[in-house]
Amino acid sequence: MNFSKRDQKHNWHPYTQHKTAADFPAIVKGKDALLWDENGNEYIDAIASWWVNPFGHSNQVIADAIYKQLTTLEHVLFGGFTHNKAVELSEKLMEILPSNQKKIFYSDNGSTAVEIAIKSALQYNYNKGIKKLKIIAFEDAFHGDTFGAMAASGITFFTEAFKGSLLEVVRIPVPTNGNEDKSIKALKKLVETNEFAAFVFEPLVLGAAGMVMYQPEVLDKLITICKQNNVFTIADEVMTGFGKTGKTFACDYLEQKPDMMCLSKALTGGTIPMAITTFSQEIFDGFYDDDTNKALFHGHTFTANPTGCAAALASISLLQTDEIEANILRVNQSHLSFQEKIKLHPRVQTTRVLGVIFALEIKRESQESYYGNFRNKLYHFFIENGVILRPVGNIVYILPPYIIENQQLEKVYSTIEKALEEIF
Ligand SMILES: *Cc1c(COP(=O)(O)O)cnc(C)c1O
């Protein structure tokens, strides 16, 4: 039996209804923007394996750094110890993060990065004897699948089963073009109540919602409102971080700086699971006390895993090369040309581009559900044509490894064009 069939016996996949799911291709090899399955079929990874892989699969530079670290110090506990790689990585992050970010807390996935930010906002207030128990988030946001992160997420069918067991989160509209004032008004009304500890948001691009975009100017306004009302701001850059938007962080487009940031996907170039939550000095100081109980009692066994730190250091050094910078620009230019070409297609509702992210909404008579039939038809069409894309309802987006070749990008575009002709 092949891996694809053997898989079904024991593996439970994410976001999958196994009763109706087809067999999954079993990937056995990856190089640069390509993946191969056990039958030798080739796929272009046009979504960088859920947005984690900027520098290509099986990247030699990162692999060498990992091998070297594995044979020097693979892991040591971070409670009561530190190690050279965590120190170096934190120092490196200080060079590239917004200047108000001063402290780094390590964990191992995007959800926990958000979880830690939310817990810190709540405990900061608790430590000061202030009662602020609620959080503000965008409608349609996605912040992860653990309880705190899930509560902040607005994609309802992800969270419906857990209503009643969740932290209290109040939502404001996403400030897309034309909705800026609605969003600002809603936020102003909430912060006046003094009940909110933090506003958590995906800056400029809501990834899981279908690469929904809004402008930095309105986010600056929202952050300013929070600052004036002592509500902490948490920028969830788990998706947008490390070059996706054309700058190192989406927050680099802003005048204002968030109090906390969450990073994970792409931090280690898609190799070792790792995440960080970063903090302003003010937040750290809210825990800094003679009283042990005021410390942040949160940790994970693999916190600041040295192998992950080594992978992240190699990854950030790649991100800072002229070659990668040029690749990000090239992909962006390529997306913009495709956008010009496709935007007047009779089946295209709207298109948007930021950095290496391209999204296109297909016109439909009625709203398409997230994992609905139309979406599934598109998904399988792309896979059958050797292109990995995961449409969200009627939204098709591309977020490729930055090193994807022009001819591979052309194939991704032409496959989308073909889908527009054939899939109804
Ligand atoms: C993917 C994602 C998360 C969750 O990260 P995991 O590593 O899957 O837990 C959180 N926030 C955003 C914006 C994401 O895109």
Short mmCIF file of C-alpha atoms and ligand atoms in Angstrom, two decimals:
data_model
loop_
_atom_site.label_atom_id
_atom_site.label_comp_id
_atom_site.label_asym_id
_atom_site.label_seq_id
_atom_site.Cartn_x
_atom_site.Cartn_y
_atom_site.Cartn_z
CA MET A 1 0.00 0.00 0.00
CA ASN A 2 1.24 3.51 -0.77
CA PHE A 3 1.65 6.25 1.83
CA SER A 4 -1.44 8.01 0.62
CA LYS A 5 -3.59 4.99 1.60
CA ARG A 6 -1.60 4.04 4.72
CA ASP A 7 -2.08 7.61 5.95
CA GLN A 8 -5.80 7.05 6.46
CA LYS A 9 -5.34 4.36 9.06
CA HIS A 10 -3.87 6.52 11.82
CA ASN A 11 -3.54 10.14 10.79
CA TRP A 12 -6.09 12.77 11.75
CA HIS A 13 -5.52 15.85 9.59
CA PRO A 14 -6.21 19.50 10.43
CA TYR A 15 -9.46 21.10 9.20
CA THR A 16 -10.49 17.80 7.61
CA GLN A 17 -13.76 15.90 7.48
CA HIS A 18 -12.28 12.46 6.92
CA LYS A 19 -15.55 10.91 5.83
CA THR A 20 -15.75 13.02 2.68
CA ALA A 21 -12.08 13.83 2.10
CA ALA A 22 -10.28 12.23 -0.86
CA ASP A 23 -6.89 10.53 -0.34
CA PHE A 24 -4.18 13.11 0.19
CA PRO A 25 -1.08 13.19 -2.01
CA ALA A 26 1.90 11.91 -0.01
CA ILE A 27 4.78 14.33 -0.47
CA VAL A 28 8.20 12.69 -0.31
CA LYS A 29 10.52 15.43 -1.51
CA GLY A 30 10.77 19.22 -1.74
CA LYS A 31 13.25 21.58 -3.37
CA ASP A 32 12.87 25.34 -3.74
CA ALA A 33 9.27 26.08 -4.83
CA LEU A 34 8.58 22.48 -5.85
CA LEU A 35 7.20 19.40 -4.09
CA TRP A 36 6.98 15.84 -5.37
CA ASP A 37 4.60 13.10 -4.27
CA GLU A 38 5.30 9.39 -4.02
CA ASN A 39 4.07 8.85 -7.58
CA GLY A 40 6.52 11.38 -8.97
CA ASN A 41 3.90 14.10 -9.56
CA GLU A 42 5.32 17.60 -9.30
CA TYR A 43 3.58 20.51 -7.56
CA ILE A 44 4.37 24.21 -7.37
CA ASP A 45 3.95 25.24 -3.73
CA ALA A 46 2.19 28.54 -4.45
CA ILE A 47 1.22 29.11 -0.81
CA ALA A 48 4.62 28.34 0.72
CA SER A 49 3.12 25.45 2.71
CA TRP A 50 0.74 27.67 4.72
CA TRP A 51 2.93 30.74 4.45
CA VAL A 52 5.97 29.39 6.30
CA ASN A 53 8.54 28.93 3.56
CA PRO A 54 10.10 32.07 2.00
CA PHE A 55 13.44 30.60 0.90
CA GLY A 56 12.36 27.35 -0.69
CA HIS A 57 12.08 23.76 0.48
CA SER A 58 15.17 21.91 1.69
CA ASN A 59 17.15 25.16 1.82
CA GLN A 60 20.83 24.33 2.18
CA VAL A 61 21.82 27.34 4.32
CA ILE A 62 19.14 26.66 6.92
CA ALA A 63 19.72 22.89 6.79
CA ASP A 64 23.44 23.41 7.47
CA ALA A 65 22.70 25.71 10.41
CA ILE A 66 20.29 23.14 11.86
CA TYR A 67 22.74 20.26 11.40
CA LYS A 68 25.52 22.22 13.06
CA GLN A 69 23.27 23.12 15.99
CA LEU A 70 21.94 19.57 16.36
CA THR A 71 25.48 18.28 16.71
CA THR A 72 26.51 21.06 19.13
CA LEU A 73 23.54 21.60 21.42
CA GLU A 74 20.17 20.33 20.22
CA HIS A 75 18.16 21.48 23.23
CA VAL A 76 18.43 22.75 26.75
CA LEU A 77 15.62 23.86 29.04
CA PHE A 78 15.07 27.65 29.09
CA GLY A 79 13.79 27.69 32.68
CA GLY A 80 16.81 28.48 34.82
CA PHE A 81 19.19 28.39 31.83
CA THR A 82 19.94 30.41 28.78
CA HIS A 83 22.05 29.62 25.71
CA ASN A 84 24.09 31.43 23.10
CA LYS A 85 21.61 30.98 20.25
CA ALA A 86 18.66 32.51 22.12
CA VAL A 87 20.82 35.47 23.09
CA GLU A 88 22.03 35.94 19.52
CA LEU A 89 18.54 35.57 18.07
CA SER A 90 17.00 38.08 20.49
CA GLU A 91 19.79 40.53 19.68
CA LYS A 92 19.18 40.01 15.98
CA LEU A 93 15.44 40.51 16.39
CA MET A 94 16.09 43.80 18.19
CA GLU A 95 17.81 45.04 15.03
CA ILE A 96 14.80 44.36 12.82
CA LEU A 97 11.75 44.84 15.09
CA PRO A 98 10.03 48.21 15.63
CA SER A 99 12.23 50.17 18.05
CA ASN A 100 9.81 50.03 21.00
CA GLN A 101 9.96 46.22 21.17
CA LYS A 102 12.39 45.29 23.94
CA LYS A 103 11.61 41.80 25.25
CA ILE A 104 11.20 38.46 23.51
CA PHE A 105 9.17 35.51 24.82
CA TYR A 106 9.68 32.24 22.96
CA SER A 107 7.13 29.55 22.21
CA ASP A 108 6.43 27.17 19.36
CA ASN A 109 3.45 28.13 17.20
CA GLY A 110 1.42 31.13 16.15
CA SER A 111 -1.54 30.37 18.39
CA THR A 112 0.61 30.26 21.52
CA ALA A 113 2.34 33.49 20.47
CA VAL A 114 -1.10 35.15 20.49
CA GLU A 115 -2.14 33.30 23.65
CA ILE A 116 0.89 34.70 25.47
CA ALA A 117 0.19 38.25 24.27
CA ILE A 118 -3.43 38.07 25.44
CA LYS A 119 -2.49 36.54 28.79
CA SER A 120 0.13 39.24 29.30
CA ALA A 121 -2.37 42.02 28.60
CA LEU A 122 -4.81 40.51 31.12
CA GLN A 123 -2.21 39.83 33.79
CA TYR A 124 -0.59 43.24 33.39
CA ASN A 125 -3.86 44.73 34.56
CA TYR A 126 -4.41 42.08 37.23
CA ASN A 127 -0.96 42.80 38.66
CA LYS A 128 -1.98 46.45 39.05
CA GLY A 129 -5.36 45.60 40.54
CA ILE A 130 -7.20 46.90 37.45
CA LYS A 131 -10.23 44.99 36.21
CA LYS A 132 -9.99 44.73 32.43
CA LEU A 133 -11.07 41.30 31.26
CA LYS A 134 -12.15 41.78 27.66
CA ILE A 135 -10.36 41.90 24.31
CA ILE A 136 -11.17 43.71 21.06
CA ALA A 137 -10.61 42.03 17.67
CA PHE A 138 -11.66 42.35 14.05
CA GLU A 139 -14.61 40.54 12.53
CA ASP A 140 -13.23 37.71 10.33
CA ALA A 141 -9.88 37.74 12.14
CA PHE A 142 -7.85 34.58 12.57
CA HIS A 143 -5.44 34.31 15.47
CA GLY A 144 -5.11 30.57 15.98
CA ASP A 145 -6.87 27.55 17.43
CA THR A 146 -5.95 27.45 21.13
CA PHE A 147 -8.62 28.84 23.47
CA GLY A 148 -7.44 32.43 23.81
CA ALA A 149 -6.40 32.76 20.19
CA MET A 150 -9.60 31.05 19.07
CA ALA A 151 -11.71 33.44 21.13
CA ALA A 152 -10.07 36.33 19.30
CA SER A 153 -10.78 34.69 15.94
CA GLY A 154 -13.92 35.73 14.12
CA ILE A 155 -14.32 32.91 11.61
CA THR A 156 -17.36 31.48 13.31
CA PHE A 157 -17.45 27.85 12.22
CA PHE A 158 -13.95 27.43 13.64
CA THR A 159 -15.20 28.46 17.06
CA GLU A 160 -18.93 27.76 17.21
CA ALA A 161 -18.63 24.53 19.22
CA PHE A 162 -16.82 26.35 22.02
CA LYS A 163 -19.11 29.33 22.57
CA GLY A 164 -19.64 29.85 26.26
CA SER A 165 -16.16 28.57 27.13
CA LEU A 166 -14.37 31.51 25.61
CA LEU A 167 -12.79 34.71 26.80
CA GLU A 168 -15.01 37.71 26.11
CA VAL A 169 -14.07 39.30 22.80
CA VAL A 170 -15.95 42.14 21.14
CA ARG A 171 -15.49 42.66 17.40
CA ILE A 172 -15.16 45.74 15.25
CA PRO A 173 -15.50 45.88 11.45
CA VAL A 174 -12.38 45.40 9.34
CA PRO A 175 -11.48 48.90 8.04
CA THR A 176 -11.36 47.95 4.36
CA ASN A 177 -11.86 50.77 1.81
CA GLY A 178 -15.10 52.55 2.66
CA ASN A 179 -15.40 50.95 6.11
CA GLU A 180 -12.74 52.99 7.90
CA ASP A 181 -15.13 55.27 9.78
CA LYS A 182 -17.36 52.40 10.89
CA SER A 183 -14.34 50.65 12.34
CA ILE A 184 -12.99 53.75 14.08
CA LYS A 185 -16.40 54.61 15.54
CA ALA A 186 -16.89 51.08 16.86
CA LEU A 187 -13.46 51.08 18.50
CA LYS A 188 -14.00 54.49 20.12
CA LYS A 189 -17.23 53.32 21.66
CA LEU A 190 -15.63 50.20 23.12
CA VAL A 191 -12.50 51.77 24.60
CA GLU A 192 -14.58 54.35 26.47
CA THR A 193 -15.96 51.60 28.69
CA ASN A 194 -12.54 50.89 30.25
CA GLU A 195 -13.30 47.17 30.18
CA PHE A 196 -10.79 46.19 27.51
CA ALA A 197 -7.24 45.05 28.11
CA ALA A 198 -6.13 44.80 24.48
CA PHE A 199 -6.94 45.13 20.81
CA VAL A 200 -5.50 42.27 18.76
CA PHE A 201 -5.30 42.55 14.97
CA GLU A 202 -3.62 41.23 11.86
CA PRO A 203 -1.89 44.33 10.50
CA LEU A 204 -2.82 45.29 6.89
CA VAL A 205 -3.74 41.77 5.76
CA LEU A 206 -6.21 39.30 7.29
CA GLY A 207 -4.72 36.06 6.03
CA ALA A 208 -7.17 33.29 6.78
CA ALA A 209 -10.11 35.56 5.94
CA GLY A 210 -8.81 35.44 2.34
CA MET A 211 -6.00 38.01 2.29
CA VAL A 212 -8.41 40.84 3.09
CA MET A 213 -6.44 44.11 3.02
CA TYR A 214 -6.74 47.57 4.56
CA GLN A 215 -4.56 50.67 4.72
CA PRO A 216 -1.84 51.59 7.24
CA GLU A 217 -3.33 55.07 7.79
CA VAL A 218 -6.50 53.68 9.37
CA LEU A 219 -4.56 51.20 11.49
CA ASP A 220 -2.46 54.11 12.77
CA LYS A 221 -5.70 55.79 13.81
CA LEU A 222 -6.98 52.66 15.56
CA ILE A 223 -3.71 52.19 17.44
CA THR A 224 -3.72 55.86 18.48
CA ILE A 225 -7.24 55.50 19.90
CA CYS A 226 -6.11 52.48 21.93
CA LYS A 227 -3.03 54.28 23.23
CA GLN A 228 -5.12 57.29 24.33
CA ASN A 229 -7.38 54.94 26.27
CA ASN A 230 -4.82 52.60 27.84
CA VAL A 231 -5.76 49.60 25.74
CA PHE A 232 -2.75 47.55 24.66
CA THR A 233 -2.29 46.82 20.97
CA ILE A 234 -1.21 43.37 19.79
CA ALA A 235 -0.04 43.06 16.19
CA ASP A 236 -0.45 39.45 15.12
CA GLU A 237 2.20 39.26 12.39
CA VAL A 238 2.24 35.47 12.37
CA MET A 239 1.32 35.56 8.67
CA THR A 240 2.58 39.01 7.60
CA GLY A 241 6.02 38.83 9.26
CA PHE A 242 9.39 38.43 7.56
CA GLY A 243 8.85 40.11 4.21
CA LYS A 244 5.41 38.97 3.04
CA THR A 245 4.05 42.53 2.71
CA GLY A 246 7.19 43.85 1.01
CA LYS A 247 8.66 45.19 4.25
CA THR A 248 10.15 43.07 7.04
CA PHE A 249 6.98 43.53 9.11
CA ALA A 250 3.57 44.94 8.16
CA CYS A 251 4.02 47.27 11.15
CA ASP A 252 6.93 48.88 9.28
CA TYR A 253 4.26 50.64 7.18
CA LEU A 254 2.91 52.35 10.32
CA GLU A 255 3.71 55.58 12.12
CA GLN A 256 2.45 54.09 15.39
CA LYS A 257 4.04 51.09 17.07
CA PRO A 258 2.09 48.23 18.66
CA ASP A 259 2.78 47.24 22.29
CA MET A 260 3.18 43.57 21.42
CA MET A 261 3.88 41.53 18.31
CA CYS A 262 3.34 37.86 17.52
CA LEU A 263 5.57 36.07 15.01
CA SER A 264 5.88 32.49 13.88
CA LYS A 265 5.29 31.38 10.27
CA ALA A 266 8.49 31.99 8.27
CA LEU A 267 10.50 32.72 11.44
CA THR A 268 12.60 29.60 10.84
CA GLY A 269 12.13 29.52 7.06
CA GLY A 270 9.57 26.76 7.41
CA THR A 271 11.80 24.28 9.23
CA ILE A 272 11.50 24.08 13.03
CA PRO A 273 8.20 25.05 14.72
CA MET A 274 8.90 28.20 16.68
CA ALA A 275 7.16 31.43 17.68
CA ILE A 276 7.86 34.60 19.55
CA THR A 277 5.83 37.23 21.32
CA THR A 278 7.61 40.56 21.62
CA PHE A 279 6.90 43.26 24.18
CA SER A 280 7.47 46.92 24.91
CA GLN A 281 9.39 47.74 28.08
CA GLU A 282 6.18 49.03 29.69
CA ILE A 283 4.54 45.63 29.57
CA PHE A 284 7.59 43.81 30.88
CA ASP A 285 7.81 46.31 33.74
CA GLY A 286 4.24 45.43 34.75
CA PHE A 287 5.56 41.99 35.75
CA TYR A 288 8.89 43.15 37.22
CA ASP A 289 8.44 43.05 40.97
CA ASP A 290 9.75 41.69 44.26
CA ASP A 291 6.61 39.59 44.37
CA THR A 292 7.17 36.24 42.61
CA ASN A 293 3.44 35.91 41.93
CA LYS A 294 3.56 38.89 39.58
CA ALA A 295 5.79 36.97 37.15
CA LEU A 296 4.40 35.63 33.88
CA PHE A 297 3.74 31.99 34.72
CA HIS A 298 3.71 30.71 31.20
CA GLY A 299 6.15 28.41 29.46
CA HIS A 300 6.51 25.55 27.05
CA THR A 301 8.86 22.59 27.25
CA PHE A 302 10.58 23.57 24.01
CA THR A 303 10.73 27.30 24.76
CA ALA A 304 13.66 28.86 22.85
CA ASN A 305 14.80 25.50 21.49
CA PRO A 306 18.42 26.09 20.34
CA THR A 307 17.90 24.27 17.03
CA GLY A 308 14.92 26.49 16.26
CA CYS A 309 16.94 29.57 17.24
CA ALA A 310 19.77 28.51 14.91
CA ALA A 311 17.26 27.99 12.09
CA ALA A 312 15.73 31.43 12.75
CA LEU A 313 19.17 33.11 12.75
CA ALA A 314 20.00 31.51 9.39
CA SER A 315 16.58 32.42 8.08
CA ILE A 316 16.82 36.09 9.09
CA SER A 317 20.30 36.32 7.56
CA LEU A 318 18.83 35.03 4.29
CA LEU A 319 15.98 37.54 4.52
CA GLN A 320 18.53 40.34 4.77
CA THR A 321 20.40 39.41 1.57
CA ASP A 322 20.07 41.61 -1.55
CA GLU A 323 19.04 38.51 -3.44
CA ILE A 324 15.95 37.90 -1.32
CA GLU A 325 15.05 41.58 -1.31
CA ALA A 326 15.23 41.51 -5.12
CA ASN A 327 13.09 38.37 -5.21
CA ILE A 328 10.37 39.99 -3.09
CA LEU A 329 10.29 42.95 -5.50
CA ARG A 330 10.27 40.67 -8.52
CA VAL A 331 7.33 38.61 -7.22
CA ASN A 332 5.48 41.82 -6.34
CA GLN A 333 6.02 43.28 -9.85
CA SER A 334 4.93 40.02 -11.39
CA HIS A 335 1.72 40.00 -9.28
CA LEU A 336 1.00 43.60 -10.29
CA SER A 337 1.31 42.74 -14.00
CA PHE A 338 -0.97 39.73 -13.56
CA GLN A 339 -3.41 41.93 -11.67
CA GLU A 340 -3.53 44.39 -14.59
CA LYS A 341 -4.18 41.54 -16.98
CA ILE A 342 -6.84 39.72 -14.96
CA LYS A 343 -8.77 42.45 -13.16
CA LEU A 344 -11.16 43.12 -16.06
CA HIS A 345 -11.97 39.44 -16.57
CA PRO A 346 -15.77 39.10 -16.49
CA ARG A 347 -15.61 36.54 -13.69
CA VAL A 348 -13.29 38.56 -11.47
CA GLN A 349 -14.97 40.56 -8.72
CA THR A 350 -11.87 42.19 -7.28
CA THR A 351 -8.10 41.75 -6.99
CA ARG A 352 -5.52 42.93 -4.45
CA VAL A 353 -1.75 42.83 -4.09
CA LEU A 354 0.64 43.63 -1.25
CA GLY A 355 4.25 42.45 -1.31
CA VAL A 356 4.31 38.79 -2.38
CA ILE A 357 0.59 38.38 -1.65
CA PHE A 358 -1.93 38.31 -4.50
CA ALA A 359 -5.66 37.68 -4.06
CA LEU A 360 -8.56 37.49 -6.46
CA GLU A 361 -12.26 37.14 -5.70
CA ILE A 362 -14.33 35.22 -8.20
CA LYS A 363 -17.82 36.61 -8.90
CA ARG A 364 -20.55 34.36 -7.46
CA GLU A 365 -24.30 34.71 -7.23
CA SER A 366 -24.29 34.00 -3.53
CA GLN A 367 -21.72 33.89 -0.74
CA GLU A 368 -19.46 30.82 -0.97
CA SER A 369 -18.70 29.01 2.26
CA TYR A 370 -15.11 28.68 3.49
CA TYR A 371 -14.71 25.00 2.71
CA GLY A 372 -17.74 24.73 0.41
CA ASN A 373 -18.29 22.89 -2.89
CA PHE A 374 -17.13 25.65 -5.20
CA ARG A 375 -13.97 26.09 -3.14
CA ASN A 376 -13.33 22.33 -3.23
CA LYS A 377 -13.74 22.21 -7.00
CA LEU A 378 -11.18 24.97 -7.37
CA TYR A 379 -8.81 23.33 -4.92
CA HIS A 380 -8.84 19.98 -6.71
CA PHE A 381 -8.54 21.63 -10.11
CA PHE A 382 -5.36 23.38 -8.98
CA ILE A 383 -3.90 20.19 -7.45
CA GLU A 384 -4.67 18.22 -10.62
CA ASN A 385 -2.82 20.90 -12.55
CA GLY A 386 0.22 20.65 -10.28
CA VAL A 387 -0.33 23.90 -8.39
CA ILE A 388 -0.92 24.06 -4.64
CA LEU A 389 -3.40 26.82 -3.85
CA ARG A 390 -5.97 26.74 -1.03
CA PRO A 391 -8.86 28.99 -1.99
CA VAL A 392 -10.97 30.45 0.79
CA GLY A 393 -14.60 30.33 -0.41
CA ASN A 394 -14.47 32.19 -3.72
CA ILE A 395 -11.12 33.85 -2.98
CA VAL A 396 -7.99 32.49 -4.66
CA TYR A 397 -4.72 33.80 -3.26
CA ILE A 398 -1.04 33.28 -4.01
CA LEU A 399 1.68 33.59 -1.38
CA PRO A 400 4.68 31.80 -2.87
CA PRO A 401 8.20 31.21 -1.60
CA TYR A 402 10.10 34.40 -2.52
CA ILE A 403 12.51 32.35 -4.63
CA ILE A 404 9.78 31.00 -6.93
CA GLU A 405 10.95 31.23 -10.55
CA ASN A 406 9.21 33.46 -13.12
CA GLN A 407 8.14 30.54 -15.24
CA GLN A 408 6.65 28.81 -12.17
CA LEU A 409 4.74 31.99 -11.33
CA GLU A 410 3.48 32.13 -14.92
CA LYS A 411 2.20 28.60 -14.54
CA VAL A 412 0.38 29.54 -11.34
CA TYR A 413 -1.24 32.52 -13.10
CA SER A 414 -2.20 30.55 -16.20
CA THR A 415 -3.71 27.80 -14.05
CA ILE A 416 -5.85 30.40 -12.27
CA GLU A 417 -6.90 31.78 -15.68
CA LYS A 418 -7.79 28.27 -16.79
CA ALA A 419 -9.86 27.77 -13.62
CA LEU A 420 -11.77 30.97 -14.44
CA GLU A 421 -12.74 29.42 -17.78
CA GLU A 422 -13.53 25.93 -16.54
CA ILE A 423 -14.74 25.92 -12.93
CA PHE A 424 -18.31 27.00 -12.21
C1 LIG B 1 -1.53 30.79 11.20
C2 LIG B 1 -1.86 31.96 12.05
C3 LIG B 1 -1.94 31.83 13.44
C4 LIG B 1 -1.81 30.51 14.14
O1 LIG B 1 -0.55 29.97 14.00
P1 LIG B 1 -0.34 28.40 14.26
O2 LIG B 1 1.12 28.21 14.15
O3 LIG B 1 -1.11 27.70 13.18
O4 LIG B 1 -0.87 28.09 15.61
C5 LIG B 1 -2.19 32.97 14.19
N1 LIG B 1 -2.35 34.16 13.60
C6 LIG B 1 -2.27 34.33 12.26
C7 LIG B 1 -2.44 35.69 11.69
C8 LIG B 1 -2.04 33.23 11.44
O5 LIG B 1 -1.99 33.39 10.12
#
